[in-house]
DNA sequence: ATGAAAGCGCTAACAC
DNA sequence: GTGTTAGCGCTTTCAT
């Protein structure tokens, strides 16, 4: 920048003013500075600007994994909103391991962003409670989060309950849950959705065979595929499948096709997340729409408030809020 | 940091040394400093460190869109490699519009990274040529890139040629191309793949009906779905489909199922990218494996060299290289 | 309309 | 083993 200033015969300050489109620079000077800038191929050093100005123009999104439709679609939604506000979104993944999550959040990488959205998978409230943040943070997802943070969550229990009820009230008697938990007393995604599944059974007075609860570590197509295969091989009868994610449901559909079972005639299938891909599966997959857009909108709204408050010392930071978005069914061909 | 130093009764330098695990600090002092750090909840300011040290510990990946399996899987592969090298990957999307691409690359956001991988969709070599970079950059994809940059590309023409040949030599006579181009004289992805498709016809002496070339702007499932519907409605007969991406192929499969056409008996289908999802479609989708892992490995290798050269003034920057990775078929149920 | 001085938080280099 | 000095490149404040 000093080079540019010298070359153009002005001060660094004037160059700075030109770059940031600030008033108080004569048209002539402005032009000369701009010419010099492009002649020298100068680019601002964002690190320096950030150090000085305290803002980066970037919002961070920290997710366990990018290569999963759910997070990819979430990232897309958030990116749209963030860009509308003149910032840009950058995505980092943690690999879904607790240490790396904590590190990503605490290690100060946050400071690189004006605001951060975190979707944790493993870390728990106690760990989070230790952390001191200066950067505005909004949490998203089902992990418990200290009450000192904004938190946007979907209605996992309610969504699962609706899905299971639908299967049970349209003729399925033995509904398997893929990725479910025998012990659902933890507050993570699989346990919450399993609770909804159990609730539906209780409400409808239907006995639940624990053999229909198929645990699995992951919730990708492979997991869904294996779960159905395993169920079939162990001779457990079932006429409905509630998969914890659309991805797992996709694998389940594939396995059912291999078994020559017709969906939805022999077995009904429903997923969770209502991803874009559901429309294109064969058969088209029914799913729980967890309120994806509403969540993204709410996250952006909260973040905007906090960022504004952080930038403007006058404004007091708003009290942390927990928002629960309502879920509903998106019924397609895989259910009756 | 100064606060910590004062509180612990040492100098800022000693705090810095402790934080960075540098030798020359007595165990006692180290402990005291660490205690003070956690007591005060201190976190390093990365912006300042970056400004001073000139490195960020982050590698950037700039893609048109995150919410597309191809880019998501690419990001995952790169993230694995980058993390193995002790850095972390951050992903930014441009939305695939030329201006935003250029801005993302030029505006100096690059300076936030030790190295950057760019997958451009629209910008052309001339624009890129204008730019001056200090950050090491590796380009990926089919857009022409000035010879001053490293570039890793897949064999689009060869892959498309193999795919088309396979369909034409296993009984299909009228192979439609979804997303193809009537005029394929531009060097972008659709044109290159269309060229391979045409080559295969020429080599096998099969006449090509231009009606089988279905243009489309995007290459997602919706595009594939619409293309097949359109083809069918306009009464164009076809017994094979080469979709420019797996995503488009997914839409095509869905449309064929709606039309009660059996795949592969009535119509063979092949995609491109060999994404993870191909294994779980009904029927399982044959695809062109463009050498995804080889591309990622090569990109990381090039980047590593350049980053090393940039950090170490002694090393001269290596000459820019263009690498073309070879493609091969991954045949599954959607072809004979 | 333009410039000079000071400092953001950190670390490399050297002194003690 | 620890402290001092200087400066990375920018922007805020105040002076001209």
Tab-separated table of N, CA and C (backbone and C1' of nucleotides) in Angstrom, chain A residues 1 4-5 10-22 25 30 33 37 42 44 49, chain D residues 10-12:
chain	number	residue	atom	x	y	z
A	1	UNK	N	0.841	-1.202	0.000
A	1	UNK	CA	0.000	0.000	0.000
A	1	UNK	C	0.876	1.252	0.000
A	4	UNK	N	2.093	1.830	-3.406
A	4	UNK	CA	1.078	2.483	-4.230
A	4	UNK	C	1.049	3.973	-3.916
A	5	UNK	N	1.075	4.278	-2.632
A	5	UNK	CA	1.005	5.673	-2.203
A	5	UNK	C	2.179	6.469	-2.785
A	10	UNK	N	0.798	10.160	-3.223
A	10	UNK	CA	-0.148	10.535	-2.170
A	10	UNK	C	0.241	9.796	-0.886
A	11	UNK	N	-0.561	9.935	0.132
A	11	UNK	CA	-0.266	9.222	1.363
A	11	UNK	C	-1.027	7.892	1.405
A	12	UNK	N	-0.559	7.034	2.277
A	12	UNK	CA	-1.212	5.734	2.428
A	12	UNK	C	-2.685	5.925	2.770
A	13	UNK	N	-2.953	6.951	3.533
A	13	UNK	CA	-4.318	7.210	3.963
A	13	UNK	C	-5.240	7.434	2.778
A	14	UNK	N	-4.759	8.181	1.830
A	14	UNK	CA	-5.578	8.451	0.648
A	14	UNK	C	-5.841	7.167	-0.126
A	15	UNK	N	-4.838	6.342	-0.220
A	15	UNK	CA	-5.029	5.060	-0.899
A	15	UNK	C	-6.104	4.268	-0.168
A	16	UNK	N	-5.986	4.214	1.148
A	16	UNK	CA	-6.973	3.499	1.944
A	16	UNK	C	-8.372	4.045	1.674
A	17	UNK	N	-8.478	5.360	1.646
A	17	UNK	CA	-9.777	5.977	1.404
A	17	UNK	C	-10.340	5.594	0.042
A	18	UNK	N	-9.487	5.568	-0.952
A	18	UNK	CA	-9.938	5.197	-2.295
A	18	UNK	C	-10.453	3.766	-2.290
A	19	UNK	N	-9.634	2.873	-1.721
A	19	UNK	CA	-9.989	1.458	-1.732
A	19	UNK	C	-11.333	1.216	-1.064
A	20	UNK	N	-11.587	1.921	0.005
A	20	UNK	CA	-12.817	1.680	0.741
A	20	UNK	C	-13.957	2.588	0.303
A	21	UNK	N	-13.745	3.270	-0.811
A	21	UNK	CA	-14.817	4.088	-1.375
A	21	UNK	C	-15.298	5.161	-0.419
A	22	UNK	N	-14.416	5.638	0.414
A	22	UNK	CA	-14.816	6.690	1.347
A	22	UNK	C	-14.816	8.046	0.647
A	25	UNK	N	-12.189	12.316	-1.324
A	25	UNK	CA	-11.043	12.177	-2.216
A	25	UNK	C	-11.454	12.783	-3.548
A	30	UNK	N	-8.460	10.076	-7.026
A	30	UNK	CA	-9.025	8.730	-6.998
A	30	UNK	C	-8.605	7.955	-8.237
A	33	UNK	N	-4.917	7.031	-8.203
A	33	UNK	CA	-4.642	5.950	-7.260
A	33	UNK	C	-5.104	4.611	-7.827
A	37	UNK	N	-2.906	1.336	-8.533
A	37	UNK	CA	-3.228	0.054	-7.912
A	37	UNK	C	-3.196	-1.063	-8.935
A	42	UNK	N	-1.707	-4.387	-6.928
A	42	UNK	CA	-1.800	-4.386	-5.478
A	42	UNK	C	-3.083	-5.039	-4.969
A	44	UNK	N	-5.199	-5.635	-1.132
A	44	UNK	CA	-5.165	-5.350	0.299
A	44	UNK	C	-4.782	-6.591	1.075
A	49	UNK	N	-5.967	-5.651	7.698
A	49	UNK	CA	-7.226	-4.947	7.849
A	49	UNK	C	-8.011	-5.504	9.023
D	10	DC	P	-1.825	-2.967	3.137
D	10	DC	O5'	-2.945	-2.253	4.016
D	10	DC	C5'	-4.068	-2.943	4.469
D	10	DC	C4'	-4.436	-2.479	5.850
D	10	DC	C3'	-5.259	-1.201	5.915
D	10	DC	O3'	-6.627	-1.549	5.828
D	10	DC	C1'	-3.629	-1.363	7.682
D	11	DT	P	-7.682	-0.429	5.504
D	11	DT	O5'	-7.870	0.309	6.904
D	11	DT	C5'	-8.505	-0.404	7.971
D	11	DT	C4'	-8.499	0.473	9.197
D	11	DT	C3'	-9.331	1.756	9.065
D	11	DT	O3'	-9.934	1.955	10.332
D	11	DT	C1'	-7.147	2.305	9.682
D	12	DT	P	-11.354	2.672	10.372
D	12	DT	O5'	-11.399	3.392	11.797
D	12	DT	C5'	-10.664	2.857	12.910
D	12	DT	C4'	-10.107	3.985	13.757
D	12	DT	C3'	-10.948	5.275	13.745
D	12	DT	O3'	-11.215	5.662	15.098
D	12	DT	C1'	-8.674	5.753	13.309
